[in-house]
PDB file of C-alpha atoms in Angstrom:
ATOM      1  CA  ALA A   1      -3.413  17.692  -0.639  1.00  0.00           C
ATOM      2  CA  GLN A   2      -4.579  14.742   1.382  1.00  0.00           C
ATOM      3  CA  SER A   3      -2.065  13.235   3.786  1.00  0.00           C
ATOM      4  CA  VAL A   4      -1.849  10.554   6.435  1.00  0.00           C
ATOM      5  CA  SER A   5       0.269  10.842   9.551  1.00  0.00           C
ATOM      6  CA  GLN A   6       1.357   7.989  11.771  1.00  0.00           C
ATOM      7  CA  HIS A   7       2.845   9.290  14.968  1.00  0.00           C
ATOM      8  CA  ASN A   8       4.723   6.253  16.177  1.00  0.00           C
ATOM      9  CA  HIS A   9       7.526   5.210  13.882  1.00  0.00           C
ATOM     10  CA  HIS A  10       8.960   2.398  15.979  1.00  0.00           C
ATOM     11  CA  VAL A  11       7.211   0.727  18.893  1.00  0.00           C
ATOM     12  CA  ILE A  12       8.688  -1.952  21.133  1.00  0.00           C
ATOM     13  CA  LEU A  13       6.389  -3.918  23.429  1.00  0.00           C
ATOM     14  CA  SER A  14       6.536  -7.040  25.523  1.00  0.00           C
ATOM     15  CA  GLU A  15       4.092  -9.854  24.868  1.00  0.00           C
ATOM     16  CA  ALA A  16       0.669  -9.312  26.460  1.00  0.00           C
ATOM     17  CA  ALA A  17       1.082  -5.529  26.473  1.00  0.00           C
ATOM     18  CA  SER A  18      -1.666  -3.423  24.958  1.00  0.00           C
ATOM     19  CA  LEU A  19      -1.116  -1.659  21.654  1.00  0.00           C
ATOM     20  CA  GLU A  20      -2.396   1.583  20.233  1.00  0.00           C
ATOM     21  CA  LEU A  21      -1.011   3.038  17.013  1.00  0.00           C
ATOM     22  CA  GLY A  22      -2.055   6.526  16.050  1.00  0.00           C
ATOM     23  CA  CYS A  23      -3.229   7.578  12.598  1.00  0.00           C
ATOM     24  CA  ASN A  24      -4.509  10.983  11.528  1.00  0.00           C
ATOM     25  CA  TYR A  25      -5.529  12.097   8.077  1.00  0.00           C
ATOM     26  CA  SER A  26      -6.161  15.434   6.481  1.00  0.00           C
ATOM     27  CA  TYR A  27      -9.271  15.587   4.336  1.00  0.00           C
ATOM     28  CA  GLY A  28     -12.601  17.197   5.093  1.00  0.00           C
ATOM     29  CA  GLY A  29     -14.884  14.990   3.034  1.00  0.00           C
ATOM     30  CA  THR A  30     -15.932  11.365   3.019  1.00  0.00           C
ATOM     31  CA  VAL A  31     -13.071   8.924   3.386  1.00  0.00           C
ATOM     32  CA  ASN A  32     -12.547   5.200   3.478  1.00  0.00           C
ATOM     33  CA  LEU A  33      -9.918   4.105   5.990  1.00  0.00           C
ATOM     34  CA  PHE A  34      -7.653   1.089   6.108  1.00  0.00           C
ATOM     35  CA  TRP A  35      -4.957  -0.527   8.164  1.00  0.00           C
ATOM     36  CA  TYR A  36      -2.566  -2.810   6.315  1.00  0.00           C
ATOM     37  CA  VAL A  37       0.118  -5.013   7.851  1.00  0.00           C
ATOM     38  CA  GLN A  38       3.344  -6.307   6.380  1.00  0.00           C
ATOM     39  CA  TYR A  39       4.912  -9.240   8.198  1.00  0.00           C
ATOM     40  CA  PRO A  40       8.628  -9.848   7.650  1.00  0.00           C
ATOM     41  CA  GLY A  41       9.195 -11.202   4.163  1.00  0.00           C
ATOM     42  CA  GLN A  42       5.533 -11.009   3.205  1.00  0.00           C
ATOM     43  CA  HIS A  43       3.427  -8.645   1.147  1.00  0.00           C
ATOM     44  CA  LEU A  44       0.964  -6.045   2.379  1.00  0.00           C
ATOM     45  CA  GLN A  45      -2.289  -7.490   3.612  1.00  0.00           C
ATOM     46  CA  LEU A  46      -5.454  -5.930   4.948  1.00  0.00           C
ATOM     47  CA  LEU A  47      -6.015  -5.875   8.708  1.00  0.00           C
ATOM     48  CA  LEU A  48      -9.281  -3.963   8.736  1.00  0.00           C
ATOM     49  CA  LYS A  49     -11.224  -1.240   6.958  1.00  0.00           C
ATOM     50  CA  TYR A  50     -13.865   1.376   7.640  1.00  0.00           C
ATOM     51  CA  PHE A  51     -16.320   2.592   5.023  1.00  0.00           C
ATOM     52  CA  SER A  52     -19.394   3.620   7.004  1.00  0.00           C
ATOM     53  CA  GLY A  53     -21.571   2.642   9.944  1.00  0.00           C
ATOM     54  CA  ASP A  54     -20.218   1.606  13.330  1.00  0.00           C
ATOM     55  CA  PRO A  55     -17.036   3.621  13.879  1.00  0.00           C
ATOM     56  CA  LEU A  56     -15.490   0.757  15.846  1.00  0.00           C
ATOM     57  CA  VAL A  57     -14.338  -1.859  13.376  1.00  0.00           C
ATOM     58  CA  LYS A  58     -12.861  -5.244  14.092  1.00  0.00           C
ATOM     59  CA  GLY A  59     -10.277  -6.928  11.944  1.00  0.00           C
ATOM     60  CA  ILE A  60      -8.258 -10.079  11.820  1.00  0.00           C
ATOM     61  CA  LYS A  61      -6.076 -11.406  14.629  1.00  0.00           C
ATOM     62  CA  GLY A  62      -7.857  -9.458  17.374  1.00  0.00           C
ATOM     63  CA  PHE A  63      -7.142  -5.991  15.996  1.00  0.00           C
ATOM     64  CA  GLU A  64      -9.691  -3.194  16.074  1.00  0.00           C
ATOM     65  CA  ALA A  65      -9.737   0.456  15.100  1.00  0.00           C
ATOM     66  CA  GLU A  66     -11.922   3.407  15.974  1.00  0.00           C
ATOM     67  CA  PHE A  67     -12.852   6.133  13.525  1.00  0.00           C
ATOM     68  CA  ILE A  68     -13.271   9.492  15.260  1.00  0.00           C
ATOM     69  CA  LYS A  69     -14.452  11.916  12.615  1.00  0.00           C
ATOM     70  CA  SER A  70     -14.058  15.030  14.767  1.00  0.00           C
ATOM     71  CA  LYS A  71     -10.400  14.191  15.337  1.00  0.00           C
ATOM     72  CA  PHE A  72      -9.695  12.915  11.800  1.00  0.00           C
ATOM     73  CA  SER A  73      -8.261   9.837  13.466  1.00  0.00           C
ATOM     74  CA  PHE A  74      -8.340   6.079  12.900  1.00  0.00           C
ATOM     75  CA  ASN A  75      -6.237   4.542  15.653  1.00  0.00           C
ATOM     76  CA  LEU A  76      -5.406   0.848  15.710  1.00  0.00           C
ATOM     77  CA  ARG A  77      -5.648  -1.134  18.929  1.00  0.00           C
ATOM     78  CA  LYS A  78      -5.050  -4.607  20.275  1.00  0.00           C
ATOM     79  CA  PRO A  79      -5.511  -5.460  23.955  1.00  0.00           C
ATOM     80  CA  SER A  80      -2.740  -8.042  24.162  1.00  0.00           C
ATOM     81  CA  VAL A  81       0.006  -8.350  21.555  1.00  0.00           C
ATOM     82  CA  GLN A  82       1.839 -11.518  20.633  1.00  0.00           C
ATOM     83  CA  TRP A  83       5.343 -12.059  19.333  1.00  0.00           C
ATOM     84  CA  SER A  84       3.774 -12.937  15.956  1.00  0.00           C
ATOM     85  CA  ASP A  85       2.403  -9.378  15.691  1.00  0.00           C
ATOM     86  CA  THR A  86       5.912  -8.135  14.960  1.00  0.00           C
ATOM     87  CA  ALA A  87       5.458  -6.365  11.630  1.00  0.00           C
ATOM     88  CA  GLU A  88       5.123  -3.018   9.922  1.00  0.00           C
ATOM     89  CA  TYR A  89       1.712  -1.365  10.093  1.00  0.00           C
ATOM     90  CA  PHE A  90       0.383   1.148   7.583  1.00  0.00           C
ATOM     91  CA  CYS A  91      -2.635   3.374   7.848  1.00  0.00           C
ATOM     92  CA  ALA A  92      -4.183   4.407   4.527  1.00  0.00           C
ATOM     93  CA  VAL A  93      -7.007   6.548   3.206  1.00  0.00           C
ATOM     94  CA  ASN A  94      -8.802   6.554  -0.092  1.00  0.00           C
ATOM     95  CA  VAL A  95     -10.630   9.588  -1.280  1.00  0.00           C
ATOM     96  CA  GLY A  96     -13.112   9.973  -4.067  1.00  0.00           C
ATOM     97  CA  ASN A  97     -13.825   7.464  -6.786  1.00  0.00           C
ATOM     98  CA  THR A  98     -10.327   6.646  -7.929  1.00  0.00           C
ATOM     99  CA  GLY A  99      -9.709   4.210  -5.125  1.00  0.00           C
ATOM    100  CA  LYS A 100      -6.072   5.227  -4.902  1.00  0.00           C
ATOM    101  CA  LEU A 101      -4.644   4.854  -1.435  1.00  0.00           C
ATOM    102  CA  ILE A 102      -2.670   7.474   0.452  1.00  0.00           C
ATOM    103  CA  PHE A 103      -0.465   5.781   3.019  1.00  0.00           C
ATOM    104  CA  GLY A 104       1.167   6.929   6.208  1.00  0.00           C
ATOM    105  CA  GLN A 105       4.876   6.280   6.568  1.00  0.00           C
ATOM    106  CA  GLY A 106       4.293   3.181   8.662  1.00  0.00           C
ATOM    107  CA  THR A 107       4.973   2.006  12.202  1.00  0.00           C
ATOM    108  CA  THR A 108       7.386  -0.800  12.931  1.00  0.00           C
ATOM    109  CA  LEU A 109       6.155  -2.899  15.831  1.00  0.00           C
ATOM    110  CA  GLN A 110       8.586  -5.167  17.607  1.00  0.00           C
ATOM    111  CA  VAL A 111       7.143  -7.538  20.214  1.00  0.00           C
ATOM    112  CA  LYS A 112       9.601  -9.105  22.612  1.00  0.00           C
ATOM    113  CA  PRO A 113       8.804 -12.663  23.681  1.00  0.00           C
TER     114      PRO A 113
ATOM    115  CA  ASP B   1      -7.675 -17.194  -6.369  1.00  0.00           C
ATOM    116  CA  THR B   2      -3.923 -17.111  -6.841  1.00  0.00           C
ATOM    117  CA  GLY B   3      -3.496 -13.540  -5.681  1.00  0.00           C
ATOM    118  CA  VAL B   4      -1.607 -10.722  -7.344  1.00  0.00           C
ATOM    119  CA  SER B   5       1.708 -11.803  -8.823  1.00  0.00           C
ATOM    120  CA  GLN B   6       4.649  -9.697  -9.912  1.00  0.00           C
ATOM    121  CA  ASP B   7       7.688 -10.517 -11.978  1.00  0.00           C
ATOM    122  CA  PRO B   8      10.577 -10.298 -11.440  1.00  0.00           C
ATOM    123  CA  ARG B   9      10.826 -10.180  -7.668  1.00  0.00           C
ATOM    124  CA  HIS B  10      14.246  -8.569  -7.798  1.00  0.00           C
ATOM    125  CA  LYS B  11      15.999  -6.577 -10.486  1.00  0.00           C
ATOM    126  CA  ILE B  12      19.499  -5.159 -10.392  1.00  0.00           C
ATOM    127  CA  THR B  13      20.446  -2.890 -13.247  1.00  0.00           C
ATOM    128  CA  LYS B  14      23.019  -0.301 -14.157  1.00  0.00           C
ATOM    129  CA  ARG B  15      22.177   3.343 -14.385  1.00  0.00           C
ATOM    130  CA  GLY B  16      20.903   4.266 -17.821  1.00  0.00           C
ATOM    131  CA  GLN B  17      19.396   0.874 -18.617  1.00  0.00           C
ATOM    132  CA  ASN B  18      15.710   0.259 -19.253  1.00  0.00           C
ATOM    133  CA  VAL B  19      13.708  -2.118 -17.090  1.00  0.00           C
ATOM    134  CA  THR B  20      10.211  -3.564 -17.344  1.00  0.00           C
ATOM    135  CA  PHE B  21       8.104  -5.093 -14.603  1.00  0.00           C
ATOM    136  CA  ARG B  22       4.981  -7.175 -14.970  1.00  0.00           C
ATOM    137  CA  CYS B  23       1.923  -7.445 -12.743  1.00  0.00           C
ATOM    138  CA  ASP B  24      -0.810 -10.058 -13.009  1.00  0.00           C
ATOM    139  CA  PRO B  25      -3.849  -9.001 -10.977  1.00  0.00           C
ATOM    140  CA  ILE B  26      -6.468 -11.242  -9.449  1.00  0.00           C
ATOM    141  CA  SER B  27      -8.592 -12.451 -12.336  1.00  0.00           C
ATOM    142  CA  GLU B  28     -11.669 -10.354 -13.035  1.00  0.00           C
ATOM    143  CA  HIS B  29     -10.364  -7.412 -11.017  1.00  0.00           C
ATOM    144  CA  ASN B  30     -10.871  -4.447 -13.270  1.00  0.00           C
ATOM    145  CA  ARG B  31      -8.828  -1.956 -11.256  1.00  0.00           C
ATOM    146  CA  LEU B  32      -5.046  -2.187 -11.201  1.00  0.00           C
ATOM    147  CA  TYR B  33      -2.741   0.144  -9.261  1.00  0.00           C
ATOM    148  CA  TRP B  34       1.000   0.747  -9.180  1.00  0.00           C
ATOM    149  CA  TYR B  35       2.750   2.116  -6.108  1.00  0.00           C
ATOM    150  CA  ARG B  36       6.372   2.782  -5.208  1.00  0.00           C
ATOM    151  CA  GLN B  37       7.807   2.249  -1.753  1.00  0.00           C
ATOM    152  CA  THR B  38      11.177   3.424  -0.525  1.00  0.00           C
ATOM    153  CA  LEU B  39      12.862   2.403   2.697  1.00  0.00           C
ATOM    154  CA  GLY B  40      11.120   3.739   5.785  1.00  0.00           C
ATOM    155  CA  GLN B  41       8.164   5.125   3.872  1.00  0.00           C
ATOM    156  CA  GLY B  42       4.688   4.000   3.029  1.00  0.00           C
ATOM    157  CA  PRO B  43       3.741   3.150  -0.552  1.00  0.00           C
ATOM    158  CA  GLU B  44       3.182   6.136  -2.858  1.00  0.00           C
ATOM    159  CA  PHE B  45       0.617   6.028  -5.642  1.00  0.00           C
ATOM    160  CA  LEU B  46       1.986   6.061  -9.186  1.00  0.00           C
ATOM    161  CA  THR B  47      -0.873   5.251 -11.546  1.00  0.00           C
ATOM    162  CA  TYR B  48      -3.999   3.167 -12.002  1.00  0.00           C
ATOM    163  CA  PHE B  49      -6.054   1.468 -14.682  1.00  0.00           C
ATOM    164  CA  GLN B  50      -9.725   0.772 -15.040  1.00  0.00           C
ATOM    165  CA  ASN B  51      -9.658  -2.176 -17.427  1.00  0.00           C
ATOM    166  CA  GLU B  52      -7.244  -1.068 -20.173  1.00  0.00           C
ATOM    167  CA  ALA B  53      -7.686   2.671 -19.618  1.00  0.00           C
ATOM    168  CA  GLN B  54      -5.029   4.519 -17.627  1.00  0.00           C
ATOM    169  CA  LEU B  55      -7.107   7.015 -15.683  1.00  0.00           C
ATOM    170  CA  GLU B  56      -4.645   8.827 -13.456  1.00  0.00           C
ATOM    171  CA  LYS B  57      -0.906   9.332 -13.179  1.00  0.00           C
ATOM    172  CA  SER B  58       0.928  10.786 -10.219  1.00  0.00           C
ATOM    173  CA  ARG B  59       3.413  13.615 -10.607  1.00  0.00           C
ATOM    174  CA  LEU B  60       5.931  11.060  -9.336  1.00  0.00           C
ATOM    175  CA  LEU B  61       5.620   9.343 -12.699  1.00  0.00           C
ATOM    176  CA  SER B  62       8.139  11.234 -14.798  1.00  0.00           C
ATOM    177  CA  ASP B  63       8.269  10.890 -18.571  1.00  0.00           C
ATOM    178  CA  ARG B  64      10.805   8.074 -18.137  1.00  0.00           C
ATOM    179  CA  PHE B  65       8.033   5.923 -16.673  1.00  0.00           C
ATOM    180  CA  SER B  66       5.306   4.332 -18.737  1.00  0.00           C
ATOM    181  CA  ALA B  67       2.646   1.826 -17.823  1.00  0.00           C
ATOM    182  CA  GLU B  68       0.315  -0.218 -19.958  1.00  0.00           C
ATOM    183  CA  ARG B  69      -2.494  -2.656 -19.523  1.00  0.00           C
ATOM    184  CA  PRO B  70      -3.183  -3.601 -23.140  1.00  0.00           C
ATOM    185  CA  LYS B  71      -5.952  -6.159 -22.747  1.00  0.00           C
ATOM    186  CA  GLY B  72      -7.264  -5.128 -19.369  1.00  0.00           C
ATOM    187  CA  SER B  73      -5.561  -8.059 -17.679  1.00  0.00           C
ATOM    188  CA  PHE B  74      -1.835  -7.916 -16.839  1.00  0.00           C
ATOM    189  CA  SER B  75       0.060  -4.652 -16.695  1.00  0.00           C
ATOM    190  CA  THR B  76       3.640  -3.605 -17.358  1.00  0.00           C
ATOM    191  CA  LEU B  77       5.604  -0.747 -15.873  1.00  0.00           C
ATOM    192  CA  GLU B  78       8.659   0.373 -17.814  1.00  0.00           C
ATOM    193  CA  ILE B  79      11.377   2.697 -16.583  1.00  0.00           C
ATOM    194  CA  GLN B  80      13.683   4.112 -19.229  1.00  0.00           C
ATOM    195  CA  ARG B  81      17.185   5.432 -18.562  1.00  0.00           C
ATOM    196  CA  THR B  82      17.105   4.328 -14.939  1.00  0.00           C
ATOM    197  CA  GLU B  83      18.625   6.539 -12.257  1.00  0.00           C
ATOM    198  CA  GLN B  84      19.835   5.633  -8.785  1.00  0.00           C
ATOM    199  CA  GLY B  85      16.842   7.464  -7.350  1.00  0.00           C
ATOM    200  CA  ASP B  86      14.578   4.910  -9.014  1.00  0.00           C
ATOM    201  CA  SER B  87      15.773   2.241  -6.590  1.00  0.00           C
ATOM    202  CA  ALA B  88      12.681   1.184  -4.661  1.00  0.00           C
ATOM    203  CA  MET B  89      10.079  -1.523  -4.248  1.00  0.00           C
ATOM    204  CA  TYR B  90       7.425  -1.334  -6.958  1.00  0.00           C
ATOM    205  CA  LEU B  91       4.077  -2.663  -5.792  1.00  0.00           C
ATOM    206  CA  CYS B  92       1.050  -3.663  -7.775  1.00  0.00           C
ATOM    207  CA  ALA B  93      -2.466  -3.979  -6.373  1.00  0.00           C
ATOM    208  CA  SER B  94      -5.844  -4.855  -7.805  1.00  0.00           C
ATOM    209  CA  SER B  95      -9.448  -4.431  -6.776  1.00  0.00           C
ATOM    210  CA  SER B  96     -12.862  -5.184  -8.178  1.00  0.00           C
ATOM    211  CA  ASN B  97     -14.767  -2.089  -7.094  1.00  0.00           C
ATOM    212  CA  PRO B  98     -13.543   1.444  -7.730  1.00  0.00           C
ATOM    213  CA  GLY B  99     -14.351   3.302  -4.591  1.00  0.00           C
ATOM    214  CA  ALA B 100     -14.855   1.106  -1.651  1.00  0.00           C
ATOM    215  CA  ASP B 101     -13.218  -2.231  -2.167  1.00  0.00           C
ATOM    216  CA  THR B 102     -10.076  -3.706  -0.746  1.00  0.00           C
ATOM    217  CA  GLN B 103      -6.902  -3.500  -2.759  1.00  0.00           C
ATOM    218  CA  TYR B 104      -4.932  -6.732  -2.809  1.00  0.00           C
ATOM    219  CA  PHE B 105      -1.207  -6.277  -3.085  1.00  0.00           C
ATOM    220  CA  GLY B 106       1.407  -8.354  -4.819  1.00  0.00           C
ATOM    221  CA  PRO B 107       4.835  -9.171  -3.383  1.00  0.00           C
ATOM    222  CA  GLY B 108       6.501  -6.316  -5.224  1.00  0.00           C
ATOM    223  CA  THR B 109       9.538  -5.977  -7.464  1.00  0.00           C
ATOM    224  CA  ARG B 110      12.630  -4.647  -5.732  1.00  0.00           C
ATOM    225  CA  LEU B 111      14.686  -2.528  -8.119  1.00  0.00           C
ATOM    226  CA  THR B 112      18.304  -1.672  -7.400  1.00  0.00           C
ATOM    227  CA  VAL B 113      20.010   0.747  -9.750  1.00  0.00           C
ATOM    228  CA  LEU B 114      23.806   0.695  -9.496  1.00  0.00           C
TER     229      LEU B 114
END
């Protein structure tokens, strides 16, 4: 069965530090990849997505992610975090034509001002 | 575009009672998904609809759960004879393109079974 693994469950950073959140998936075929974010008290919203083409994708609020097919990875990065980036981050994969998403267990990011 | 809405936002019920949740997707989105999220976990797929047809159900969806989307617009998720293990956030999402489009999530319904 397909699965998504997020290695960092809770990350604490100071403002201006660089961020990298790991995401690996298990599936040998074509996948679409997503990062969603959930700010405190808000619903899930899309940060960025990869379907095809350039493996380095840019999203909102200065986030980017790199798809490395050989490593089955889709890591999220931001060069300089802000206090407002405090949130929970979810990596997700959809496989096939159903569109259903398989999520990782999430990473809680806490940014200290 | 008013986004995906869900009602109620919170539901507290006693074990053994039936509950029903409603989801209104973004208008003209033909795909509608239900997920369940428990504390410390990512959302888990429950079921989805293409218009009014329910095309897939997860093994997580026991026979106490039923979902409908009668006119291809809003959807309901009913849980019969609730158990404490049903306590979770129930999320609804919609999209306009089956394979490669973004799913837009609603705020969720938080169910607490006492």
